[in-house]
CSV table of C-alpha atoms and ligand atoms in Angstrom, one decimal:
chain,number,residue,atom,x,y,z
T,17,UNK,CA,2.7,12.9,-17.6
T,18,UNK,CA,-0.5,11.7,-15.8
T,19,UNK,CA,0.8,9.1,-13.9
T,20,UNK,CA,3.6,11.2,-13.0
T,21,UNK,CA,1.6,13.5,-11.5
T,22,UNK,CA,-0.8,10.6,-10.0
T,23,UNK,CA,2.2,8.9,-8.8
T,24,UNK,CA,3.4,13.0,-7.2
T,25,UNK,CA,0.4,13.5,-5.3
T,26,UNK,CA,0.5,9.7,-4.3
T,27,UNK,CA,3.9,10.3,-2.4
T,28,UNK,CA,2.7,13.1,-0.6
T,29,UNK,CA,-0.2,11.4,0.7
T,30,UNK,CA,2.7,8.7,1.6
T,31,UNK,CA,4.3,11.2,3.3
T,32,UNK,CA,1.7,12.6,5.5
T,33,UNK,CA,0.5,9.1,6.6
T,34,UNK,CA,3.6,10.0,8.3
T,35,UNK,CA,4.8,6.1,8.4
T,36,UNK,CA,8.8,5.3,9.6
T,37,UNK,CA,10.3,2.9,6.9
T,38,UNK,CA,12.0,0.1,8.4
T,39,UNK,CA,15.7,-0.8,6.8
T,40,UNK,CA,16.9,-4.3,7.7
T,41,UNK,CA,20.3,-4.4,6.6
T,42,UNK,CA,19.2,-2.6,2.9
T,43,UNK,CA,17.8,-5.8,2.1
T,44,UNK,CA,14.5,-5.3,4.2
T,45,UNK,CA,12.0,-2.3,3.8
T,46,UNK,CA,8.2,-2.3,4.6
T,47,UNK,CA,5.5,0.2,5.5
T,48,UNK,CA,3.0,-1.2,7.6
T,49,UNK,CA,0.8,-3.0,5.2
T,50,UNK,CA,3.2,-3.7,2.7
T,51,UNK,CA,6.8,-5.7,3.6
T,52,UNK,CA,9.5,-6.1,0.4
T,53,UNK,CA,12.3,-8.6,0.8
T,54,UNK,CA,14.5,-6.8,-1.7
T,55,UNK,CA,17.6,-9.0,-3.4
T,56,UNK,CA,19.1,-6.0,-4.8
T,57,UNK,CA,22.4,-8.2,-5.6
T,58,UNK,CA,20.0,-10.8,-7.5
T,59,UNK,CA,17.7,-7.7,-8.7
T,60,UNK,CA,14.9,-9.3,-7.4
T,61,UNK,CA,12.3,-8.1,-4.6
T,62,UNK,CA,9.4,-10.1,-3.0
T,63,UNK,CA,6.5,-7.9,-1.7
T,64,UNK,CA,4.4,-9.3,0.6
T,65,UNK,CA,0.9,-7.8,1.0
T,66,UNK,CA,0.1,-7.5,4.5
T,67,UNK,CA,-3.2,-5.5,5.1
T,68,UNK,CA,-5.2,-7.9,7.7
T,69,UNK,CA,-7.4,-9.4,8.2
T,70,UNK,CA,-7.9,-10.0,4.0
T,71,UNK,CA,-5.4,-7.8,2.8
T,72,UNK,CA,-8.4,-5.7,1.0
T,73,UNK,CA,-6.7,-3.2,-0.9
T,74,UNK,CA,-7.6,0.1,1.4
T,75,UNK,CA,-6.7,3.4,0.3
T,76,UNK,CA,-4.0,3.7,3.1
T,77,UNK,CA,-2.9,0.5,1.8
T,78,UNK,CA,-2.4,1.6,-2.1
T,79,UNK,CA,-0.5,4.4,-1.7
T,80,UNK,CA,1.8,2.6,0.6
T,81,UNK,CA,2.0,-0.3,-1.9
T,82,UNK,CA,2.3,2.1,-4.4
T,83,UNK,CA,5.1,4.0,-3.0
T,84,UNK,CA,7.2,1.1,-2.7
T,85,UNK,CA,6.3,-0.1,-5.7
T,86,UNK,CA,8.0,3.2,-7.5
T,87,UNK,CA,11.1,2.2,-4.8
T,88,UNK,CA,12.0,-0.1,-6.7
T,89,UNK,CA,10.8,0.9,-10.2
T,90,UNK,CA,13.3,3.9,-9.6
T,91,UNK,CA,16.2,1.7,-8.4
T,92,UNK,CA,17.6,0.1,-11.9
T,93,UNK,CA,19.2,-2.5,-10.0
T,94,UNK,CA,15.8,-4.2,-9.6
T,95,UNK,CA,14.2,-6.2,-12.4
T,96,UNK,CA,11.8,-8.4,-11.3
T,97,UNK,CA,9.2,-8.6,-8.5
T,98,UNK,CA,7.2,-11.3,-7.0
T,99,UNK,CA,3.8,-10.4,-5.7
T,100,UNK,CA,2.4,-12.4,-2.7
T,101,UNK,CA,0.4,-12.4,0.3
T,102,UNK,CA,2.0,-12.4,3.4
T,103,UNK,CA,-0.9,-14.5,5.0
T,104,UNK,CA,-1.2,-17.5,3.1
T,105,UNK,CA,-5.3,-18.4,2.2
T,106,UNK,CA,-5.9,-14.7,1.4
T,107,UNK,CA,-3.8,-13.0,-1.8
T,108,UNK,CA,-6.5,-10.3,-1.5
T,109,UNK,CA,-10.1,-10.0,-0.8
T,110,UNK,CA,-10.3,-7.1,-3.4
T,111,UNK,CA,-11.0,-3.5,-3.0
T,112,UNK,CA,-12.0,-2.5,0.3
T,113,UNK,CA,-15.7,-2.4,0.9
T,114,UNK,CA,-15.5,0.1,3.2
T,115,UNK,CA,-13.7,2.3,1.2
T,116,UNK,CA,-17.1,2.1,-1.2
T,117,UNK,CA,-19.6,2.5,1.2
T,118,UNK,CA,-21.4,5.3,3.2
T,119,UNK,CA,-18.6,7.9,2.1
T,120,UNK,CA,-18.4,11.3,0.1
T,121,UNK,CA,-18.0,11.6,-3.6
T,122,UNK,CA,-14.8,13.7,-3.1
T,123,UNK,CA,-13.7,10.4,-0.9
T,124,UNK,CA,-14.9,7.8,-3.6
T,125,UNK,CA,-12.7,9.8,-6.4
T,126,UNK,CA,-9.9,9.9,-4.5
T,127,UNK,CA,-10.1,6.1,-3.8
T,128,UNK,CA,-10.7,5.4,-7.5
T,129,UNK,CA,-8.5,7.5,-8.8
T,130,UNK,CA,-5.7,5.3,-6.3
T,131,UNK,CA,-7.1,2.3,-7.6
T,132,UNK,CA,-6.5,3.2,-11.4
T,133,UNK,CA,-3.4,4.5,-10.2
T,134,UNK,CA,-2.6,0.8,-9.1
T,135,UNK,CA,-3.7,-1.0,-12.4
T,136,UNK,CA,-1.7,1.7,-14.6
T,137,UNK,CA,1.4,1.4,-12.3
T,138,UNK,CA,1.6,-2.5,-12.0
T,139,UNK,CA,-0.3,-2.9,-16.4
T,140,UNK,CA,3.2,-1.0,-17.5
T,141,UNK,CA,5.2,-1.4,-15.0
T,142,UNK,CA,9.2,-2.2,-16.8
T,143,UNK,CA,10.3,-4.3,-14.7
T,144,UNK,CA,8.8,-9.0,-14.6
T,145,UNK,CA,6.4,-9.2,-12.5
T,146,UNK,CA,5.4,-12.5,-11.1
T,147,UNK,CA,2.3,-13.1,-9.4
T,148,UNK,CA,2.5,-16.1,-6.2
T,149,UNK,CA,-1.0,-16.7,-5.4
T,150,UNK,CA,-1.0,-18.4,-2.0
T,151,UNK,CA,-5.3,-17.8,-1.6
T,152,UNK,CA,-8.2,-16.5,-2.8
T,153,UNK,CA,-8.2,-14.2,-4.8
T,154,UNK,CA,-11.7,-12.0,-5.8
T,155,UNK,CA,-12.1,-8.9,-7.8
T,156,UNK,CA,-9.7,-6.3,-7.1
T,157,UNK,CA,-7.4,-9.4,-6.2
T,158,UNK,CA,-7.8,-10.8,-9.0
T,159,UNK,CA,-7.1,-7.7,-11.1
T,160,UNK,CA,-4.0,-7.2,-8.9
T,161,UNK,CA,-2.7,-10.7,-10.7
T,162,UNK,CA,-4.0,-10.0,-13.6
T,163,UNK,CA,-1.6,-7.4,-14.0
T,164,UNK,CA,1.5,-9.7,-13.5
T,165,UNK,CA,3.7,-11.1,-16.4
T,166,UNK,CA,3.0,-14.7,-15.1
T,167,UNK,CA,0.9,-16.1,-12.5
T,168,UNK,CA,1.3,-19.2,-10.1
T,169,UNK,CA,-1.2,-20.1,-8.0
T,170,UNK,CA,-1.5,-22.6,-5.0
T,171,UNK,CA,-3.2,-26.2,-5.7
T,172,UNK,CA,-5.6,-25.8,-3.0
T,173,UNK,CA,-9.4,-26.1,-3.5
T,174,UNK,CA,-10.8,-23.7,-1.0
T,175,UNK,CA,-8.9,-20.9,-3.1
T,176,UNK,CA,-10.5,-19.4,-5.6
T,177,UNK,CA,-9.8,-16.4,-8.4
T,178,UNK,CA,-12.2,-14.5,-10.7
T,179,UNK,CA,-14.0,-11.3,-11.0
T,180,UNK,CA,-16.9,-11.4,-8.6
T,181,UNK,CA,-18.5,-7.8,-9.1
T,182,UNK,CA,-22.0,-8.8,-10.8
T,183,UNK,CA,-22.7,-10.8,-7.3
T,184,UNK,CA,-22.1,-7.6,-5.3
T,185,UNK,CA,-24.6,-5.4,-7.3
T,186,UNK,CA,-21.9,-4.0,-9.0
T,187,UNK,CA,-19.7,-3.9,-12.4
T,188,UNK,CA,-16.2,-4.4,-13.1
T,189,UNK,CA,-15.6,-1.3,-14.8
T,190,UNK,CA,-13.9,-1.3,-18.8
T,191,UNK,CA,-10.5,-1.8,-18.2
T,192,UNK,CA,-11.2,-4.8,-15.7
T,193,UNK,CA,-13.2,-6.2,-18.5
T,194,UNK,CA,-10.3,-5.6,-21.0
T,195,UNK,CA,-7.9,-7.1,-18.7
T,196,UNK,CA,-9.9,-10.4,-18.4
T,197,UNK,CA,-11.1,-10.6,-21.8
T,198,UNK,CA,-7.2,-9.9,-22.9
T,199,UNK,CA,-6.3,-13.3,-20.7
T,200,UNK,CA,-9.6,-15.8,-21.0
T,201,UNK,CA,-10.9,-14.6,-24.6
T,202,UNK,CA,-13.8,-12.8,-24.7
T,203,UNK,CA,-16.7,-15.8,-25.1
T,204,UNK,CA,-15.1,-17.1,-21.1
T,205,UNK,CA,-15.4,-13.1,-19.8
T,206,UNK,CA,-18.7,-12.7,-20.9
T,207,UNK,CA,-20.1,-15.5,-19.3
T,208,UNK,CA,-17.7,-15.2,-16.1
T,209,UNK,CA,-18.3,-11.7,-15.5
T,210,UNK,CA,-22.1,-12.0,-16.4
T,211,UNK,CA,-22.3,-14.5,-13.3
T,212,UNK,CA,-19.3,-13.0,-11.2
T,213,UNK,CA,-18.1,-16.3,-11.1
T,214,UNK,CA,-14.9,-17.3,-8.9
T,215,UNK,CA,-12.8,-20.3,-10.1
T,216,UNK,CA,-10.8,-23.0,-8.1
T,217,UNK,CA,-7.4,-23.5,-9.2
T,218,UNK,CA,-7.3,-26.1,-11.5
T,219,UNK,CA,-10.4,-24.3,-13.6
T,220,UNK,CA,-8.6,-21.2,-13.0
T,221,UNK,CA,-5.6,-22.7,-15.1
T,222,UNK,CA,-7.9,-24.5,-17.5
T,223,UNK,CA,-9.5,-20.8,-18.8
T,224,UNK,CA,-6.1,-19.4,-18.4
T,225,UNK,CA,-6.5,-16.9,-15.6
T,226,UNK,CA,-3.3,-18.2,-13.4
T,227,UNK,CA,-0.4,-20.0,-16.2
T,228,UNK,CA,0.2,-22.9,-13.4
T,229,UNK,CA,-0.7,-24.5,-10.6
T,230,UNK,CA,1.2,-25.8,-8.1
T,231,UNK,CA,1.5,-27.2,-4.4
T,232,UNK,CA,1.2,-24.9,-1.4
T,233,UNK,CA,4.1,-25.3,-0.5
T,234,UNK,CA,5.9,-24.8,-4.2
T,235,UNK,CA,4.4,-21.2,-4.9
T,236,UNK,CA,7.4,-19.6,-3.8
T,237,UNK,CA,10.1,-21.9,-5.4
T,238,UNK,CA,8.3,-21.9,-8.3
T,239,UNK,CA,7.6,-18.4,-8.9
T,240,UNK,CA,11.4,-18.0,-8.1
T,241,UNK,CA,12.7,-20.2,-10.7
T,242,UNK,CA,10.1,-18.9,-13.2
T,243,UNK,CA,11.4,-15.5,-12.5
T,244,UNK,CA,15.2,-17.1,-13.3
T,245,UNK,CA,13.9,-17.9,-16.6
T,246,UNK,CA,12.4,-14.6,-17.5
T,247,UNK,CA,15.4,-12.8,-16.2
T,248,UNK,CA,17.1,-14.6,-18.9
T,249,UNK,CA,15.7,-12.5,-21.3
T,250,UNK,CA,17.8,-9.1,-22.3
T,251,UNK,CA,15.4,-6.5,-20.8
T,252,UNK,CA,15.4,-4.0,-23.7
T,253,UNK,CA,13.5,-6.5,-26.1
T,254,UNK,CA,11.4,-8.0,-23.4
T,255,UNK,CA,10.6,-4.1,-22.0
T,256,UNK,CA,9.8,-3.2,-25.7
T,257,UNK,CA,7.2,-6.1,-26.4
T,258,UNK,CA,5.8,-6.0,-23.0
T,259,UNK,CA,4.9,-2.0,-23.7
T,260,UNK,CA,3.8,-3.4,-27.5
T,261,UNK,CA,1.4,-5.4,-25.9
T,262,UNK,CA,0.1,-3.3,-23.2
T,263,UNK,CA,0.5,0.4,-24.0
T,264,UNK,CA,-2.8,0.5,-26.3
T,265,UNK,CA,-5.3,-0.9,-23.7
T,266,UNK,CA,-3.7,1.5,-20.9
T,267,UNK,CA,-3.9,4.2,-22.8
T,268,UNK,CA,-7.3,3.9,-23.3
T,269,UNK,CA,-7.4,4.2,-19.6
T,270,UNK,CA,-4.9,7.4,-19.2
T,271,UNK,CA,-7.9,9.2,-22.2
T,272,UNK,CA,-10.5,8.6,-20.2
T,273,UNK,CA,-9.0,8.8,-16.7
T,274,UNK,CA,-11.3,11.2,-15.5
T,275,UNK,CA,-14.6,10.2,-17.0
T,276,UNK,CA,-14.1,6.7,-15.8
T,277,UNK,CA,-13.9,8.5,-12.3
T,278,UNK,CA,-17.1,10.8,-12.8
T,279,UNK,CA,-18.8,7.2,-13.7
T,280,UNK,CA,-17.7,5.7,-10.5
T,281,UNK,CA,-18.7,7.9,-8.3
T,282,UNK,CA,-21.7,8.7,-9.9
T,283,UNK,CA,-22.7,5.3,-10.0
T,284,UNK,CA,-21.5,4.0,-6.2
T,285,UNK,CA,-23.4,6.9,-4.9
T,286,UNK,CA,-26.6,5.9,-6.4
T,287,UNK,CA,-28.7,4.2,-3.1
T,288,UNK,CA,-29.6,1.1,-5.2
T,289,UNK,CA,-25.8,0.8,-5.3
T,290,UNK,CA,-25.0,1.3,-1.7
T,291,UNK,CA,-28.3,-0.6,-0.7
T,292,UNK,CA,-26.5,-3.7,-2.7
T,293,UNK,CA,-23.1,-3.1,-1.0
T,294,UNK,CA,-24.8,-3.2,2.6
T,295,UNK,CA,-26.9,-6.3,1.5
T,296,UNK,CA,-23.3,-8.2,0.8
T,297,UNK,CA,-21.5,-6.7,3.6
T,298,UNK,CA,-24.1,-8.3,6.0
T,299,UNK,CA,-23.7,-11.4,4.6
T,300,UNK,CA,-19.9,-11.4,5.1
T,301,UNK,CA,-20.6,-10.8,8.6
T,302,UNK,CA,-23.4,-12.9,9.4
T,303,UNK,CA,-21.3,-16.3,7.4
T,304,UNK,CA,-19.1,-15.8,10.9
T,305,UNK,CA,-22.1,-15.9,13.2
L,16,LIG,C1,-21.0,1.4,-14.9
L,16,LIG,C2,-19.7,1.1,-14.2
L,16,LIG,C3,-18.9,2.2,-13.9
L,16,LIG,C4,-17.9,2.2,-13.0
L,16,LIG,C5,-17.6,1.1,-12.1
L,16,LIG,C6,-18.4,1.1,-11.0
L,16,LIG,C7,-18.4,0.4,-10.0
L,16,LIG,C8,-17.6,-0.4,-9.1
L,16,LIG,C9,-16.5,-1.2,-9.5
L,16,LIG,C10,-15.9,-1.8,-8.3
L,16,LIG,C11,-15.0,-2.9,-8.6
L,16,LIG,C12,-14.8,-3.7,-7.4
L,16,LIG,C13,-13.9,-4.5,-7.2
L,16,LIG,C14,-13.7,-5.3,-5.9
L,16,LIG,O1,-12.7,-5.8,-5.6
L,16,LIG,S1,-15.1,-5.4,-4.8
L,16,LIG,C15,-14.6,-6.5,-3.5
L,16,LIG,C16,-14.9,-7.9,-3.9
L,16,LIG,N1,-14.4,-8.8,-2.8
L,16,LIG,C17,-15.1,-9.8,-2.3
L,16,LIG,O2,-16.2,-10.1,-2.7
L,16,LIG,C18,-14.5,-10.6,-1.2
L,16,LIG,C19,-15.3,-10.5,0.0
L,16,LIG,N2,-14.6,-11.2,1.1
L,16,LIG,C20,-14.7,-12.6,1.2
L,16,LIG,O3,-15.2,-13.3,0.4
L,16,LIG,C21,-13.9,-13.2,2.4
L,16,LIG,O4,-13.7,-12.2,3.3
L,16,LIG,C22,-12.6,-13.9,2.0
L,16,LIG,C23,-11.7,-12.9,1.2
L,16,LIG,C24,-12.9,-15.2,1.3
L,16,LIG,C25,-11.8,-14.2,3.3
L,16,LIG,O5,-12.7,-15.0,4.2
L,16,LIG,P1,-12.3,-15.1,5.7
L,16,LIG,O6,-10.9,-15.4,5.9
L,16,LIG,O7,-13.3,-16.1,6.3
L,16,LIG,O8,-12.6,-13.6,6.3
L,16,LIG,P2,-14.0,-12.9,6.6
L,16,LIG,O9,-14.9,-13.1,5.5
L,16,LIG,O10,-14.4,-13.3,8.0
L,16,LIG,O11,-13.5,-11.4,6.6
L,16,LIG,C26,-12.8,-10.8,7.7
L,16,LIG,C27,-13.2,-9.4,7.8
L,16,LIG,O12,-12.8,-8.7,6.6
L,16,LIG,C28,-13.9,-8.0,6.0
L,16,LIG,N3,-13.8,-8.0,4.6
L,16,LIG,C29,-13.7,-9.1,3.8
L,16,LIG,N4,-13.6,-8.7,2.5
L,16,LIG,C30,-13.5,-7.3,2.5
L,16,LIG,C31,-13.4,-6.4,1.5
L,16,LIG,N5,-13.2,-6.6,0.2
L,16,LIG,N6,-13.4,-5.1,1.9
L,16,LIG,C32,-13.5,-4.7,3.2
L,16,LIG,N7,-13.7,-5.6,4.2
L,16,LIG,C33,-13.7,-6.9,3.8
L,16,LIG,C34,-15.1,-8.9,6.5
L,16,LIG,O13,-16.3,-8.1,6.4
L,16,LIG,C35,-14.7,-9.2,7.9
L,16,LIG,O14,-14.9,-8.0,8.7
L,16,LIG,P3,-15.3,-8.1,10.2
L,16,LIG,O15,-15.4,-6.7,10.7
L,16,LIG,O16,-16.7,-8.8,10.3
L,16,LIG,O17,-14.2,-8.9,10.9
């Protein structure tokens, strides 16, 4: 019932951003930051994130994803999905700063509240999701794959994947954590999350945060032939085992939805908080200069 009504209000703020959906012979729709190459006949749809420069997962940006995300939930045709960036070298570059900085509370629930609306929607979502990593891949970005069924990412050094949010001054909040520690074990989280440490590819696969590596050029292939295989699988006992495996550490979530929002803001507003989030924001900017 919660995420119903999440997923309610989420489509009306879809449709005052007012945006015109794009239909390319019914196999083609996108929003502006989002573009979904839909296979309906195969039941398969690619969405490419496409928020530039980093794809940094804005609030305009969520609800758009999330509204074609619950597309194709609601069209039984579709059963898997492949998540990717539509810019190659950047999957996404996490939450977006900005949307955590120098705002209002009422602004930082409403952007939290989008952001667990995200995690909920892709944790238990019905349908495979496979996760195409073609770049780096911090926080929020990493979250975003964590959520997938099976991840692939690309064999290039200069990527990397992990939960960064103890370098920024801040904390991956509880359901992060129980994401991460449900994938590496909990002796690799603690000391990863600790020292917000981001992972190349090939460590990456070692602890088990992406299932394979491959090259570049392969992610897509790949993540298309491992999505044959787990179509293979009848959907009822696949759906049921998924929601076996999942539904208890969402739910723990969906209890405490609004708590977990009262903590967020309470602690982003606090200055030491915001003081840290200028701190790292000047550093992205002065690594250009
Ligand atoms: C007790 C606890 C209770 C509750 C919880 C409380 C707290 C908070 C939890 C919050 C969880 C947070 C999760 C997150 O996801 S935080 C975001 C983490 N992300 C990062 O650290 C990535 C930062 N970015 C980078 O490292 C690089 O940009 C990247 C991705 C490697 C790409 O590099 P490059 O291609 O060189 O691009 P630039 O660095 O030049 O960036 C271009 C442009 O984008 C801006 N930018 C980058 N990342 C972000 C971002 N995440 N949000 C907003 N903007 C971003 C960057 O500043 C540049 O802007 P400019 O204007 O200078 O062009």
């Amino acid at each position: 019932m919660a995420l119903a009504a999440a997923g309610r209000v989420l489509l009306q703020a879809g449709s005052r951003l007012g945006r015109r959906e794009v239909v390319d012979g019914a196999r083609r729709f996108a929003n502006k930051r989002v573009e979904v190459e839909a296979d309906e006949a195969a039941g398969i749809a690619v969405m490419k994130l496409k928020n530039p420069p980093v794809n940094s997962l804005s609030l305009e940006f969520l609800t758009e994803f999330l509204i074609s995300l619950e597309k194709l939930e609601n069209n039984k045709n579709f059963r898997g999905v492949i998540l990717t960036s539509e810019r190659p070298g950047v999957f996404s570059a996490g939450l977006d700063l900005m949307e955590m900085y120098g705002r209002n509370p009422a602004h930082y629930a409403e952007y939290w509240r989008a952001v667990q609306e995200l995690w909920l929607r892709l944790y238990l979502s019905n349908m495979i999701l496979v996760c195409a990593i073609n770049g780096t891949s911090p926080a929020g970005g990493c979250l975003m794959a964590l959520t997938c069924d099976h991840r692939i990412m690309a064999d290039n050094p200069k990527y990397t994947i992990g939960l960064n949010e103890s370098q920024l001054g801040i904390v991956a909040p509880f359901w992060f954590k129980d994401n991460f520690v449900n994938t590496v074990g909990y002796r690799t989280a603690e000391h990863a999350l600790q020292l917000g440490l981001l992972f190349p590819p090939a460590e990456a696969l070692k602890l088990g945060i992406v299932d394979e590596v491959v090259p570049e050029d392969q992610v897509h292939s790949k993540a298309q032939s491992v999505m044959a295989q787990w179509m293979a699988i009848p959907d009822h006992s696949r759906q049921l085992t998924k929601n076996m495996m999942r539904k208890a550490m969402a739910d723990n979530l969906i209890k405490q939805r609004e708590a977990d929002i009262q903590n967020f803001v309470s602690f982003i507003s606090r200055d030491s908080i915001q003081k840290s989030l200028h701190t790292y924001l000047e550093k992205l900017k002065q690594k250009k200069g």
